[in-house]
XYZ file of C-alpha atoms in Angstrom:
274
model
C 0.000 0.000 0.000
C 2.978 2.391 0.393
C 3.242 4.854 -2.476
C 7.025 4.645 -2.662
C 6.773 0.883 -3.019
C 4.220 1.313 -5.786
C 6.556 3.796 -7.458
C 9.449 1.317 -7.295
C 7.541 -1.387 -9.162
C 6.058 1.101 -11.655
C 9.560 2.418 -12.339
C 10.858 -1.133 -12.742
C 8.196 -1.757 -15.360
C 9.178 1.331 -17.367
C 12.868 0.425 -17.220
C 12.160 -3.142 -18.323
C 10.087 -2.045 -21.339
C 12.710 0.531 -22.338
C 15.394 -2.176 -22.170
C 13.304 -4.438 -24.413
C 12.815 -1.642 -26.934
C 16.521 -0.821 -26.965
C 17.345 -4.485 -27.586
C 14.921 -4.834 -30.473
C 15.548 -4.165 -34.157
C 12.400 -2.267 -35.123
C 12.971 -2.843 -38.838
C 13.155 -6.623 -38.413
C 10.170 -6.861 -36.093
C 7.979 -3.754 -36.496
C 4.921 -5.469 -34.983
C 6.712 -6.258 -31.736
C 8.112 -2.735 -31.685
C 4.593 -1.281 -31.790
C 3.505 -3.657 -29.022
C 6.407 -2.562 -26.826
C 5.786 1.097 -27.631
C 2.195 0.754 -26.448
C 3.401 -0.987 -23.286
C 5.811 1.889 -22.704
C 3.036 4.462 -22.949
C 0.867 2.475 -20.532
C 3.681 1.942 -18.045
C 4.697 5.610 -18.202
C 1.098 6.662 -17.612
C 0.970 4.433 -14.532
C 4.296 5.818 -13.310
C 3.056 9.404 -13.676
C -0.180 8.531 -11.871
C 1.736 7.150 -8.888
C 4.076 10.133 -8.955
C 1.061 12.481 -8.908
C -0.252 10.745 -5.789
C 3.166 11.008 -4.158
C 3.300 14.747 -4.810
C -0.195 15.175 -3.399
C 0.951 13.368 -0.264
C 4.409 14.899 0.006
C 4.089 18.510 -1.224
C 0.319 19.262 -1.287
C 0.751 22.961 -0.426
C 3.792 23.498 -2.637
C 2.364 22.316 -5.947
C 2.809 24.625 -8.910
C -0.423 26.385 -9.882
C -2.469 24.703 -12.606
C -4.860 27.636 -13.037
C -3.725 27.895 -16.649
C -5.721 24.747 -17.452
C -8.892 26.846 -17.722
C -7.338 28.447 -20.812
C -7.057 25.118 -22.628
C -9.701 23.902 -25.092
C -11.942 21.351 -23.405
C -10.978 18.601 -25.850
C -7.417 18.693 -24.462
C -8.448 18.226 -20.843
C -8.250 14.443 -20.861
C -6.950 11.993 -18.295
C -3.805 11.161 -20.265
C -2.731 14.764 -20.901
C 0.315 14.356 -18.623
C 1.491 11.267 -20.471
C 0.990 13.071 -23.773
C 3.192 15.922 -22.511
C 5.907 13.460 -21.549
C 5.780 11.830 -24.985
C 5.919 15.277 -26.625
C 8.991 16.187 -24.572
C 10.730 12.961 -25.613
C 9.942 13.641 -29.281
C 11.231 17.221 -29.058
C 14.447 16.108 -27.436
C 14.927 13.582 -30.236
C 14.426 16.353 -32.803
C 11.011 15.170 -33.929
C 8.321 17.832 -34.281
C 5.065 15.894 -34.566
C 2.529 18.566 -33.663
C 4.329 21.919 -33.557
C 6.160 24.048 -36.051
C 9.903 23.479 -36.233
C 10.644 26.989 -34.960
C 8.357 26.459 -31.948
C 9.875 23.049 -31.367
C 13.376 24.488 -31.279
C 12.310 26.945 -28.579
C 10.606 24.183 -26.601
C 13.544 21.778 -26.671
C 15.386 23.325 -23.686
C 12.230 23.052 -21.577
C 11.755 19.463 -22.752
C 15.355 18.630 -21.840
C 15.013 20.172 -18.383
C 11.756 18.315 -17.784
C 13.126 14.901 -18.769
C 16.320 15.430 -16.786
C 14.217 16.380 -13.773
C 12.090 13.257 -14.223
C 15.197 11.068 -14.297
C 16.401 12.709 -11.098
C 13.010 12.134 -9.467
C 13.082 8.468 -10.490
C 16.563 8.004 -9.062
C 15.815 9.767 -5.785
C 12.486 8.005 -5.230
C 13.963 4.588 -6.033
C 16.703 5.146 -3.471
C 14.183 6.388 -0.927
C 11.870 3.416 -1.523
C 14.764 1.033 -0.785
C 15.974 2.858 2.330
C 13.063 4.621 4.089
C 9.820 4.012 2.183
C 7.719 5.678 4.865
C 9.222 9.177 4.786
C 9.966 12.061 2.433
C 13.083 13.943 3.582
C 13.809 17.447 2.348
C 16.001 16.403 -0.643
C 13.128 14.280 -1.929
C 10.672 17.129 -1.491
C 13.018 19.518 -3.301
C 13.302 17.382 -6.448
C 9.530 16.847 -6.496
C 8.870 20.585 -6.258
C 11.304 21.229 -9.104
C 9.774 18.508 -11.301
C 6.242 19.763 -10.642
C 7.234 23.304 -11.654
C 9.092 22.217 -14.798
C 6.218 19.967 -15.856
C 3.674 22.778 -15.483
C 5.879 25.249 -17.369
C 6.436 22.812 -20.231
C 2.741 21.887 -20.397
C 1.649 25.517 -20.684
C 4.355 26.373 -23.232
C 3.728 23.312 -25.382
C -0.061 23.627 -25.501
C 0.236 27.378 -26.154
C 2.325 26.618 -29.245
C -0.092 23.921 -30.330
C -3.456 25.689 -30.054
C -4.816 29.133 -29.293
C -5.379 29.202 -25.530
C -8.179 31.290 -24.118
C -7.428 34.868 -23.147
C -8.515 36.251 -19.740
C -11.375 38.074 -21.511
C -12.573 34.845 -23.121
C -12.466 33.049 -19.770
C -14.476 35.866 -18.172
C -17.061 35.758 -20.961
C -17.337 31.987 -20.513
C -17.936 32.477 -16.787
C -20.640 35.041 -17.597
C -22.447 32.429 -19.686
C -22.202 29.908 -16.845
C -23.742 32.444 -14.441
C -26.508 33.203 -16.948
C -27.393 29.528 -17.265
C -27.390 29.089 -13.471
C -29.681 32.103 -12.987
C -31.906 30.857 -15.792
C -32.329 27.476 -14.095
C -33.054 29.154 -10.752
C -35.690 31.400 -12.353
C -37.249 28.476 -14.246
C -37.536 26.472 -11.025
C -39.114 29.437 -9.250
C -41.697 29.932 -12.030
C -42.441 26.225 -12.291
C -41.110 25.781 -15.823
C -38.767 23.055 -14.578
C -38.726 20.743 -11.580
C -35.838 19.661 -9.390
C -36.633 16.065 -10.298
C -35.984 16.840 -13.975
C -32.582 18.257 -13.112
C -31.639 15.487 -10.685
C -32.712 12.915 -13.248
C -30.740 14.531 -16.102
C -33.863 14.870 -18.213
C -32.609 14.938 -21.851
C -35.091 17.690 -22.785
C -33.128 20.081 -20.549
C -30.330 20.151 -23.130
C -32.728 22.133 -25.344
C -34.891 23.832 -22.739
C -32.220 25.568 -20.657
C -30.374 27.216 -23.592
C -33.700 28.438 -25.025
C -34.750 29.927 -21.690
C -31.245 31.370 -21.242
C -31.593 33.331 -24.490
C -34.822 34.920 -23.253
C -33.311 35.610 -19.847
C -30.179 37.066 -21.390
C -32.133 39.382 -23.690
C -34.891 40.508 -21.311
C -34.134 39.681 -17.672
C -30.363 40.293 -17.619
C -29.798 42.638 -20.601
C -26.395 43.753 -19.314
C -25.081 40.186 -19.131
C -23.320 38.051 -21.748
C -26.134 38.535 -24.281
C -25.991 42.310 -24.122
C -26.483 43.579 -27.643
C -24.842 46.852 -26.671
C -21.587 44.996 -27.174
C -20.092 44.250 -30.564
C -20.143 40.615 -31.721
C -16.402 40.416 -31.051
C -17.015 41.290 -27.391
C -19.580 38.518 -26.899
C -18.950 34.911 -26.006
C -18.134 32.735 -29.004
C -21.199 30.667 -28.078
C -23.483 33.540 -29.100
C -21.454 35.903 -31.309
C -22.219 34.059 -34.608
C -25.944 34.701 -33.962
C -25.671 38.413 -33.182
C -28.099 39.586 -35.872
C -30.565 36.792 -35.101
C -30.472 37.708 -31.405
C -31.375 41.296 -32.271
C -34.430 40.077 -34.193
C -35.453 37.810 -31.296
C -35.076 40.685 -28.822
C -37.224 42.965 -30.973
C -39.953 40.320 -31.078
C -39.766 39.704 -27.324
C -40.182 43.396 -26.582
C -43.703 43.444 -28.018
C -44.931 40.463 -25.960
C -47.122 40.959 -22.913
C -46.247 39.271 -19.612
C -48.846 36.576 -20.299
C -47.542 35.970 -23.812
C -43.964 35.759 -22.555
C -44.982 33.194 -19.939
C -46.800 31.165 -22.588
C -43.760 31.306 -24.856
C -41.381 30.154 -22.134
C -43.672 27.285 -21.146
C -43.864 26.175 -24.765
C -40.071 26.211 -25.015
C -39.971 23.770 -22.116
C -42.018 21.182 -24.000
C -41.316 21.712 -27.695
C -38.637 19.602 -29.321
């Protein structure tokens, strides 16, 4: 159950697979090479997972900030992102630029080298610690973990920033505005009886259509200074709504002429129509 013991065996597995790859002629046996490469990725992912748990146990208050993750596109926020970063660093150090431009790759190589060197140091230190005192984390161990955590975060942010356009602070704020609008819309719909708590707790599929429809009405009429404010230019709106700027103006103009009873009838119909 001890994390350092788990790390020792995970590290042994990585070393064993690497040794098998180094002893194999990939041209003579390409199928076996691919099998071993997949095993390497799996064993590295397990090693990183154990290392993450060790850092949470050893340096929980000294972890490098990961606030930058909110800037990343959602499709990148997957469980194996850390392992992907490690593979990217190995490719960059080998001079292979799989996903980035060569100029960006050249700038990233020093960070990749520092990260991989730090990982090797962490592996050495933790192996020694697991064989001597597997129940403690002395200061030298903590120091190398803090350094690795920082270098990993710095490389991750730099690499992803060169790969895709990360969100700006303004974009993040606009996204948060939309989240608030949807939350207030749900609260208002519950209060008016358009929705029930049972529908929400039961993940009623119809809500995927109902809540956005009600949010448009709320954003145009109830909270006109929020993320759907048409006083802004389309470029200043969230990318969720900016492509529909002209359509939203037409919807707002139609909503303005409705009476309170007609608006209520409209909203109730939006909760049932498909």
